[in-house]
Amino acid sequence: MIVQPVLVVAAALFSLGIYGILVRRNAVMVLLSIELILNAVNINFIMFDTMLADTMMQGQIFTIFIITIAAAEVGIGLAIVLMLFRNRQTANINEFDLMKW
Amino acid sequence: MEIFEIVIYFILLGLISTAIRVVTTSNVIHAAISLVFTLALSAILFLILSAEFVALVLVLVYIGAVIVLFLFGIMITRAPLGKNAELDNDKNKKMGAAISGSIFLLFSYILINNFDGEVNIASGSSTELLGEILLTRFIFPFELVSFVLLAALIGGITLARKDEALIDKDQV
Amino acid sequence: MVNNSLILFAEAEAVYTDGGVLAEFSWLLVVLPFFAALLITFFGKYLPMKGAEVALLTIGSIFIYSVLLMYLHITQGIANEFFVNVGTIGQFDIEFGWVVDGLSIMMYFVVGTVALLVFIYATNYMQGEIRYTFFFTSLTLFAGSMLVLVSSPTLIQILIGWELVGVCSYLLIGHYWEKKDNSSAAMKAFITNKIADVGLMIGIIILALNTGTLRISEILYQATHDYDGITNVAFTAGILLFIGAMGKSAQFPLHVWLPDAMAGPTPVSALMHAATMVTAGVYLLARMFPFYQSIASEALDIVMLFGVITLLTAGLIAVVQDDLKKVLAYSTISQLGYMVAAIGSGAYTAALFHLWTHAFFKALLFLGAGSVIHAVHSNSMLEMGGLRKVMPKTFSTFIIGTVALAGLPPFAGFFSKDEILASFNHEGETTFFFIAVLGAFITAFYMTRAVSLTFLGEYRGHGHPHESDSMMTTPLIVLAVLAAGSGWVNIPGVYTGFTDWVTTRKTPIIEYHPESFDLFALGLGLTAGLIGIALGYYLYQLQGSAETGDSKIKVEPIWTVLENKYYIDDFYFKFIIDPIKINMAKAVDVFNTNVIDRFINSFGQIASFLGAIIYNNIDQNGIDKFLNMSSSGTDSFGGKVKLLQTGRTQQYLMLFLGGVVTISLLILFII
């Protein structure tokens, strides 16, 4: 009954995250959008876990792992942004085009 | 329609609206605060779906730590606080909306067509069982993740610290 | 008559055991050297002794293993063989394996002992020489190849070991290949051996086809039980196997490679001419002895004939050689003649006994010669003399080797040579008997000459020779003890242990064993030896010329003939090698210019004509234009596409996600 709405909302969160990544200029904002995507995945996992009533609770366990990895990712990501900011005096990812032809 | 379903619908509505605000607001602090609301709402959703430990972790780790980290990041990189029209890349807006929209439609289509089922909300705590499984069957990934965290810790420090001596030595 | 005695003997079961664990693990003997050779090749240069320690360790453990086997064999007698099947070709099982019986254990012991001493000697002798590590690789490989050969229970493994020994000898003889002489000596040894190997190979094929098996024990069983298939080809196969043996054991007329093989370093000569390589032929004949004796006795007569010719002719050449190592080389050929002749006369034990004693005293003589050469820096005996004072250890050990070779009691050569003479006498081969006695005289004579020129008199060379290092003299002393004492294991009437050792085999050996000394043969042989020594001492010491040390007496034209080695080499060059080289070359040249070249020229002309057409029309206007166009097209297209490469991650991600969505839609709704 409520499975499909929750899944659709998770998909919506995911898409909004994508939108944020594509549109935001500030690197910190991009990282925020990535958190949104990860949260969408978490919601999916929990929903499926509850729906399947898994005795091993693998959905919840994976969610915990994802949260942990996300924390690590945020740490590293912000460190990189900080580094870039220190070198370029800006956190605007439009201006990072070292890989340009 | 039971009462918890109505609650869930409200939560979903809140999730979507706060998430939209995260990606559209032109104020960085507002975006971060909106993310806090999104995460808090999903934590409530998890609670209803009888995943109280995950909900707790979400609150502790995300709202407690990650968001603070983000706020620090925002401050340190001197992102303009308050309203800022420059925050979005206007050239990408249409294309980004089209792509994310089509991804949303694609996902919804697949999910609705393939998954449906009844949810039996179990009463009582599942945390004890979760802990037991996590430290028996999943002990190896658990340890592995701790290593990843350690590596991220060291990596973060190495990247972010301002070690003049190190930089000099590398460049000479 | 022969068959009757065979049956009688076959009924009397030989007493032996299977050898237990020690025999089962004898494959280690064969595998270890190859493993060690690999180790030396890859890591030798980084080791403190440049790989010599690996070689020494390996050969040392082989020595210890062979001593254990020998002990076990003496106490209980072992005869066993093991097979490992590696595949099938047609009806033949290709099997490798290892034999542990009297004959092979004796060979393990000889190879292990002599190789160990030679290796110790070589670590010092080769110090500072070029390609030191590679030398030890090949030397280890050489010992290993010989062990492959002597441990082989199948003819196919014999052939493999045979060829491996040939290759390793090529590598070792040509160790100083920068000099043309040395590399051609290596080539000569290889090619001469190769010619003989063809005989061996054909012999093996004939035997295999007519017996349906490659196992030696099986073939010998069929031979001693008069199977039709093998009896019909016995003579041919026997002769062909002997041709193979002729090459490795340097029998006339294929002996020409051995004197030239002296081009290699002296330790190689010692190893090659005492324990390995040259004994391979004798070993093969001994291994196949029951076959020869029961059904190929005519072939055995020919074997004896060639052996006797070899022992006499080679001995005579040794008399006129001035190069110390060449004297020993011809002496080796001569002694191999004794062994082969002994096998030919049916004296299995006598031949192997001589192989056994010869291995020790000839290794001793070669190493002694090496020590001398190391000190004098010359091979020529005319530049030596008087070395007894400066090199006392080398001198005394060399003297022991000399008297052992000359056959004076109680040294080793006396017993073995006497047994050969006794068996000639017993078989009633009067002519051969007297030739062998003459050979004993000649042996004593040339060895006395060599000692006299090298050690006695006054020093005629340049520089100041000195005694060699203890690393070199210690092996000499050990070998001197062996040269003196190794004959005591087979004294007729007193102790005949050696006979029991080598006759303990799965196939029983029937032969004549002297119960006591044959006093006639003994007396004659000893007298011949003593006369030889006395004459040599008289001619070269008392009557020798002071400047060269050589005798003033030169009997023309015999000396000239001998100095030219009976013109055998010249014969080969003139009638075999040169005709092939000159006439064949000329014919090939004519054929080449008139037929092949013309054909190729005309072909070339046609081709170039066609090529011009193709170049102008198809290549320039067709292919090249197409290629140029495609390259310029790629260039301009790339110039436009590269604009996509903005370096902005968001744009990349957008393109990527757009692609993902498109492909997903395609998969979902269209395909």
mmCIF file of C-alpha atoms in Angstrom, chain C residues 291-498:
data_model
loop_
_atom_site.group_PDB
_atom_site.id
_atom_site.type_symbol
_atom_site.label_atom_id
_atom_site.label_comp_id
_atom_site.label_asym_id
_atom_site.label_seq_id
_atom_site.Cartn_x
_atom_site.Cartn_y
_atom_site.Cartn_z
ATOM 1 C CA PHE C 291 71.806 -58.462 -24.653
ATOM 2 C CA TYR C 292 75.197 -58.507 -26.343
ATOM 3 C CA GLN C 293 76.297 -61.647 -24.600
ATOM 4 C CA SER C 294 73.269 -63.769 -25.203
ATOM 5 C CA ILE C 295 72.278 -62.917 -28.758
ATOM 6 C CA ALA C 296 74.760 -60.438 -30.246
ATOM 7 C CA SER C 297 78.096 -62.104 -29.611
ATOM 8 C CA GLU C 298 79.233 -61.412 -33.180
ATOM 9 C CA ALA C 299 78.767 -57.708 -32.478
ATOM 10 C CA LEU C 300 80.778 -58.215 -29.316
ATOM 11 C CA ASP C 301 83.710 -59.475 -31.391
ATOM 12 C CA ILE C 302 83.652 -56.254 -33.389
ATOM 13 C CA VAL C 303 83.470 -54.263 -30.175
ATOM 14 C CA MET C 304 86.580 -56.041 -28.966
ATOM 15 C CA LEU C 305 88.393 -55.447 -32.260
ATOM 16 C CA PHE C 306 87.747 -51.711 -32.121
ATOM 17 C CA GLY C 307 88.678 -51.575 -28.474
ATOM 18 C CA VAL C 308 92.024 -53.206 -29.083
ATOM 19 C CA ILE C 309 92.780 -51.008 -32.092
ATOM 20 C CA THR C 310 91.952 -47.960 -30.007
ATOM 21 C CA LEU C 311 94.067 -48.941 -27.059
ATOM 22 C CA LEU C 312 97.136 -49.482 -29.203
ATOM 23 C CA THR C 313 96.889 -46.575 -31.625
ATOM 24 C CA ALA C 314 95.962 -43.985 -29.038
ATOM 25 C CA GLY C 315 98.726 -45.172 -26.735
ATOM 26 C CA LEU C 316 101.278 -44.774 -29.497
ATOM 27 C CA ILE C 317 100.185 -41.222 -30.262
ATOM 28 C CA ALA C 318 100.519 -40.339 -26.598
ATOM 29 C CA VAL C 319 104.218 -41.123 -26.836
ATOM 30 C CA VAL C 320 104.948 -38.249 -29.191
ATOM 31 C CA GLN C 321 102.734 -35.552 -27.726
ATOM 32 C CA ASP C 322 104.399 -32.537 -26.167
ATOM 33 C CA ASP C 323 101.261 -31.113 -24.640
ATOM 34 C CA LEU C 324 100.790 -32.543 -21.145
ATOM 35 C CA LYS C 325 97.019 -32.557 -21.407
ATOM 36 C CA LYS C 326 97.116 -34.202 -24.822
ATOM 37 C CA VAL C 327 99.254 -37.010 -23.438
ATOM 38 C CA LEU C 328 96.588 -37.587 -20.838
ATOM 39 C CA ALA C 329 93.881 -37.285 -23.460
ATOM 40 C CA TYR C 330 95.375 -39.994 -25.636
ATOM 41 C CA SER C 331 95.997 -42.012 -22.528
ATOM 42 C CA THR C 332 92.303 -41.721 -21.755
ATOM 43 C CA ILE C 333 91.399 -42.954 -25.215
ATOM 44 C CA SER C 334 93.777 -45.831 -24.783
ATOM 45 C CA GLN C 335 92.333 -46.795 -21.397
ATOM 46 C CA LEU C 336 88.822 -46.541 -22.821
ATOM 47 C CA GLY C 337 90.048 -48.954 -25.459
ATOM 48 C CA TYR C 338 90.909 -51.337 -22.642
ATOM 49 C CA MET C 339 87.448 -51.036 -21.179
ATOM 50 C CA VAL C 340 85.666 -51.506 -24.475
ATOM 51 C CA ALA C 341 87.897 -54.406 -25.406
ATOM 52 C CA ALA C 342 87.203 -55.978 -22.034
ATOM 53 C CA ILE C 343 83.468 -55.713 -22.598
ATOM 54 C CA GLY C 344 84.038 -57.151 -26.045
ATOM 55 C CA SER C 345 85.808 -60.133 -24.589
ATOM 56 C CA GLY C 346 82.894 -60.703 -22.231
ATOM 57 C CA ALA C 347 84.627 -59.437 -19.137
ATOM 58 C CA TYR C 348 81.846 -57.242 -17.765
ATOM 59 C CA THR C 349 83.281 -56.825 -14.308
ATOM 60 C CA ALA C 350 86.805 -56.236 -15.548
ATOM 61 C CA ALA C 351 85.657 -53.414 -17.799
ATOM 62 C CA LEU C 352 83.656 -51.707 -15.070
ATOM 63 C CA PHE C 353 86.458 -52.276 -12.607
ATOM 64 C CA HIS C 354 88.834 -50.499 -14.929
ATOM 65 C CA LEU C 355 86.280 -47.727 -15.385
ATOM 66 C CA TRP C 356 86.101 -47.407 -11.605
ATOM 67 C CA THR C 357 89.846 -47.241 -10.985
ATOM 68 C CA HIS C 358 90.500 -45.187 -14.101
ATOM 69 C CA ALA C 359 87.967 -42.567 -13.014
ATOM 70 C CA PHE C 360 89.985 -41.870 -9.895
ATOM 71 C CA PHE C 361 93.521 -41.956 -11.195
ATOM 72 C CA LYS C 362 92.744 -40.186 -14.427
ATOM 73 C CA ALA C 363 90.892 -37.437 -12.575
ATOM 74 C CA LEU C 364 93.926 -37.212 -10.344
ATOM 75 C CA LEU C 365 96.279 -36.945 -13.320
ATOM 76 C CA PHE C 366 94.175 -34.304 -15.030
ATOM 77 C CA LEU C 367 93.813 -32.225 -11.898
ATOM 78 C CA GLY C 368 97.544 -32.600 -11.285
ATOM 79 C CA ALA C 369 98.207 -31.478 -14.833
ATOM 80 C CA GLY C 370 95.871 -28.561 -14.232
ATOM 81 C CA SER C 371 97.802 -27.627 -11.132
ATOM 82 C CA VAL C 372 101.033 -27.702 -13.126
ATOM 83 C CA ILE C 373 99.561 -25.694 -15.970
ATOM 84 C CA HIS C 374 98.167 -23.212 -13.497
ATOM 85 C CA ALA C 375 101.657 -22.728 -12.132
ATOM 86 C CA VAL C 376 103.608 -22.715 -15.403
ATOM 87 C CA HIS C 377 101.015 -20.992 -17.630
ATOM 88 C CA SER C 378 101.839 -23.339 -20.477
ATOM 89 C CA ASN C 379 100.548 -26.659 -21.698
ATOM 90 C CA SER C 380 103.804 -27.705 -23.325
ATOM 91 C CA MET C 381 105.934 -30.152 -21.412
ATOM 92 C CA LEU C 382 109.002 -28.770 -23.137
ATOM 93 C CA GLU C 383 108.610 -25.641 -21.030
ATOM 94 C CA MET C 384 108.331 -27.531 -17.780
ATOM 95 C CA GLY C 385 110.741 -29.787 -15.953
ATOM 96 C CA GLY C 386 112.108 -29.849 -12.465
ATOM 97 C CA LEU C 387 108.778 -29.068 -10.896
ATOM 98 C CA ARG C 388 109.158 -31.743 -8.217
ATOM 99 C CA LYS C 389 111.001 -29.287 -6.026
ATOM 100 C CA VAL C 390 108.533 -26.395 -6.263
ATOM 101 C CA MET C 391 105.343 -28.412 -6.355
ATOM 102 C CA PRO C 392 105.949 -31.348 -4.014
ATOM 103 C CA LYS C 393 102.292 -32.111 -3.347
ATOM 104 C CA THR C 394 101.352 -32.074 -7.009
ATOM 105 C CA PHE C 395 104.418 -34.125 -7.819
ATOM 106 C CA SER C 396 103.801 -36.877 -5.278
ATOM 107 C CA THR C 397 100.132 -37.199 -6.139
ATOM 108 C CA PHE C 398 100.927 -37.174 -9.859
ATOM 109 C CA ILE C 399 103.425 -39.987 -9.288
ATOM 110 C CA ILE C 400 100.739 -42.031 -7.546
ATOM 111 C CA GLY C 401 98.428 -41.469 -10.494
ATOM 112 C CA THR C 402 101.193 -42.435 -12.902
ATOM 113 C CA VAL C 403 102.032 -45.709 -11.234
ATOM 114 C CA ALA C 404 98.346 -46.469 -10.874
ATOM 115 C CA LEU C 405 97.942 -45.939 -14.608
ATOM 116 C CA ALA C 406 101.104 -47.846 -15.399
ATOM 117 C CA GLY C 407 99.755 -50.744 -13.412
ATOM 118 C CA LEU C 408 102.217 -51.286 -10.618
ATOM 119 C CA PRO C 409 101.038 -53.048 -7.476
ATOM 120 C CA PRO C 410 99.466 -52.251 -5.138
ATOM 121 C CA PHE C 411 97.963 -49.273 -6.925
ATOM 122 C CA ALA C 412 94.506 -49.355 -8.462
ATOM 123 C CA GLY C 413 95.422 -49.718 -12.106
ATOM 124 C CA PHE C 414 97.339 -52.891 -11.443
ATOM 125 C CA PHE C 415 94.300 -54.855 -10.347
ATOM 126 C CA SER C 416 91.964 -53.631 -13.009
ATOM 127 C CA LYS C 417 94.399 -53.969 -15.885
ATOM 128 C CA ASP C 418 95.398 -57.378 -14.669
ATOM 129 C CA GLU C 419 91.810 -58.520 -14.627
ATOM 130 C CA ILE C 420 91.367 -57.375 -18.219
ATOM 131 C CA LEU C 421 94.523 -59.161 -19.298
ATOM 132 C CA ALA C 422 93.477 -62.256 -17.394
ATOM 133 C CA SER C 423 90.101 -62.337 -19.089
ATOM 134 C CA PHE C 424 91.735 -61.968 -22.539
ATOM 135 C CA ASN C 425 93.972 -64.862 -21.652
ATOM 136 C CA HIS C 426 91.046 -66.875 -20.389
ATOM 137 C CA GLU C 427 89.010 -66.271 -23.529
ATOM 138 C CA GLY C 428 91.946 -67.482 -25.621
ATOM 139 C CA GLU C 429 92.309 -64.236 -27.544
ATOM 140 C CA THR C 430 96.082 -64.632 -27.793
ATOM 141 C CA THR C 431 96.734 -61.871 -30.326
ATOM 142 C CA PHE C 432 94.622 -59.355 -28.461
ATOM 143 C CA PHE C 433 96.182 -60.427 -25.221
ATOM 144 C CA PHE C 434 99.640 -59.589 -26.462
ATOM 145 C CA ILE C 435 98.480 -56.306 -27.960
ATOM 146 C CA ALA C 436 97.006 -55.411 -24.580
ATOM 147 C CA VAL C 437 100.317 -56.281 -22.906
ATOM 148 C CA LEU C 438 102.047 -54.088 -25.456
ATOM 149 C CA GLY C 439 99.522 -51.386 -24.578
ATOM 150 C CA ALA C 440 100.487 -51.720 -20.919
ATOM 151 C CA PHE C 441 104.114 -51.249 -21.894
ATOM 152 C CA ILE C 442 103.298 -48.178 -23.960
ATOM 153 C CA THR C 443 101.188 -46.748 -21.166
ATOM 154 C CA ALA C 444 104.011 -47.050 -18.692
ATOM 155 C CA PHE C 445 106.421 -45.604 -21.216
ATOM 156 C CA TYR C 446 104.536 -42.454 -22.094
ATOM 157 C CA MET C 447 103.564 -41.768 -18.525
ATOM 158 C CA THR C 448 107.198 -42.038 -17.477
ATOM 159 C CA ARG C 449 108.047 -39.676 -20.294
ATOM 160 C CA ALA C 450 105.425 -37.211 -19.142
ATOM 161 C CA VAL C 451 106.604 -37.333 -15.523
ATOM 162 C CA SER C 452 110.183 -37.053 -16.592
ATOM 163 C CA LEU C 453 109.576 -34.052 -18.822
ATOM 164 C CA THR C 454 107.336 -32.321 -16.337
ATOM 165 C CA PHE C 455 108.761 -32.942 -12.923
ATOM 166 C CA LEU C 456 112.299 -34.273 -13.251
ATOM 167 C CA GLY C 457 115.404 -32.573 -14.573
ATOM 168 C CA GLU C 458 115.802 -28.818 -14.571
ATOM 169 C CA TYR C 459 113.175 -26.143 -15.065
ATOM 170 C CA ARG C 460 113.119 -24.961 -18.661
ATOM 171 C CA GLY C 461 110.241 -22.530 -18.641
ATOM 172 C CA HIS C 462 109.906 -18.899 -17.710
ATOM 173 C CA GLY C 463 108.596 -17.314 -14.551
ATOM 174 C CA HIS C 464 108.507 -18.792 -11.099
ATOM 175 C CA PRO C 465 106.092 -21.665 -10.645
ATOM 176 C CA HIS C 466 104.730 -22.275 -7.153
ATOM 177 C CA GLU C 467 102.635 -24.888 -5.413
ATOM 178 C CA SER C 468 98.914 -24.488 -5.912
ATOM 179 C CA ASP C 469 96.412 -23.428 -3.285
ATOM 180 C CA SER C 470 95.198 -25.977 -0.760
ATOM 181 C CA MET C 471 91.743 -25.830 -2.403
ATOM 182 C CA MET C 472 93.444 -27.444 -5.376
ATOM 183 C CA THR C 473 95.857 -29.787 -3.643
ATOM 184 C CA THR C 474 93.293 -31.245 -1.221
ATOM 185 C CA PRO C 475 91.261 -32.858 -4.022
ATOM 186 C CA LEU C 476 94.533 -34.146 -5.420
ATOM 187 C CA ILE C 477 95.410 -35.823 -2.136
ATOM 188 C CA VAL C 478 91.952 -37.363 -1.756
ATOM 189 C CA LEU C 479 92.109 -38.639 -5.324
ATOM 190 C CA ALA C 480 95.605 -39.973 -4.704
ATOM 191 C CA VAL C 481 94.271 -42.028 -1.815
ATOM 192 C CA LEU C 482 91.483 -43.317 -4.057
ATOM 193 C CA ALA C 483 93.892 -43.982 -6.919
ATOM 194 C CA ALA C 484 96.026 -46.002 -4.595
ATOM 195 C CA GLY C 485 93.280 -47.860 -2.794
ATOM 196 C CA SER C 486 90.319 -48.186 -5.115
ATOM 197 C CA GLY C 487 91.756 -51.361 -6.605
ATOM 198 C CA TRP C 488 91.593 -53.291 -3.381
ATOM 199 C CA VAL C 489 87.880 -53.889 -3.648
ATOM 200 C CA ASN C 490 88.401 -56.610 -6.213
ATOM 201 C CA ILE C 491 91.437 -58.771 -5.548
ATOM 202 C CA PRO C 492 90.942 -62.230 -6.973
ATOM 203 C CA GLY C 493 91.033 -64.844 -4.251
ATOM 204 C CA VAL C 494 91.083 -62.269 -1.460
ATOM 205 C CA TYR C 495 88.076 -59.997 -1.718
ATOM 206 C CA THR C 496 85.838 -59.679 -4.742
ATOM 207 C CA GLY C 497 83.235 -57.283 -3.439
ATOM 208 C CA PHE C 498 83.259 -55.170 -6.574
#
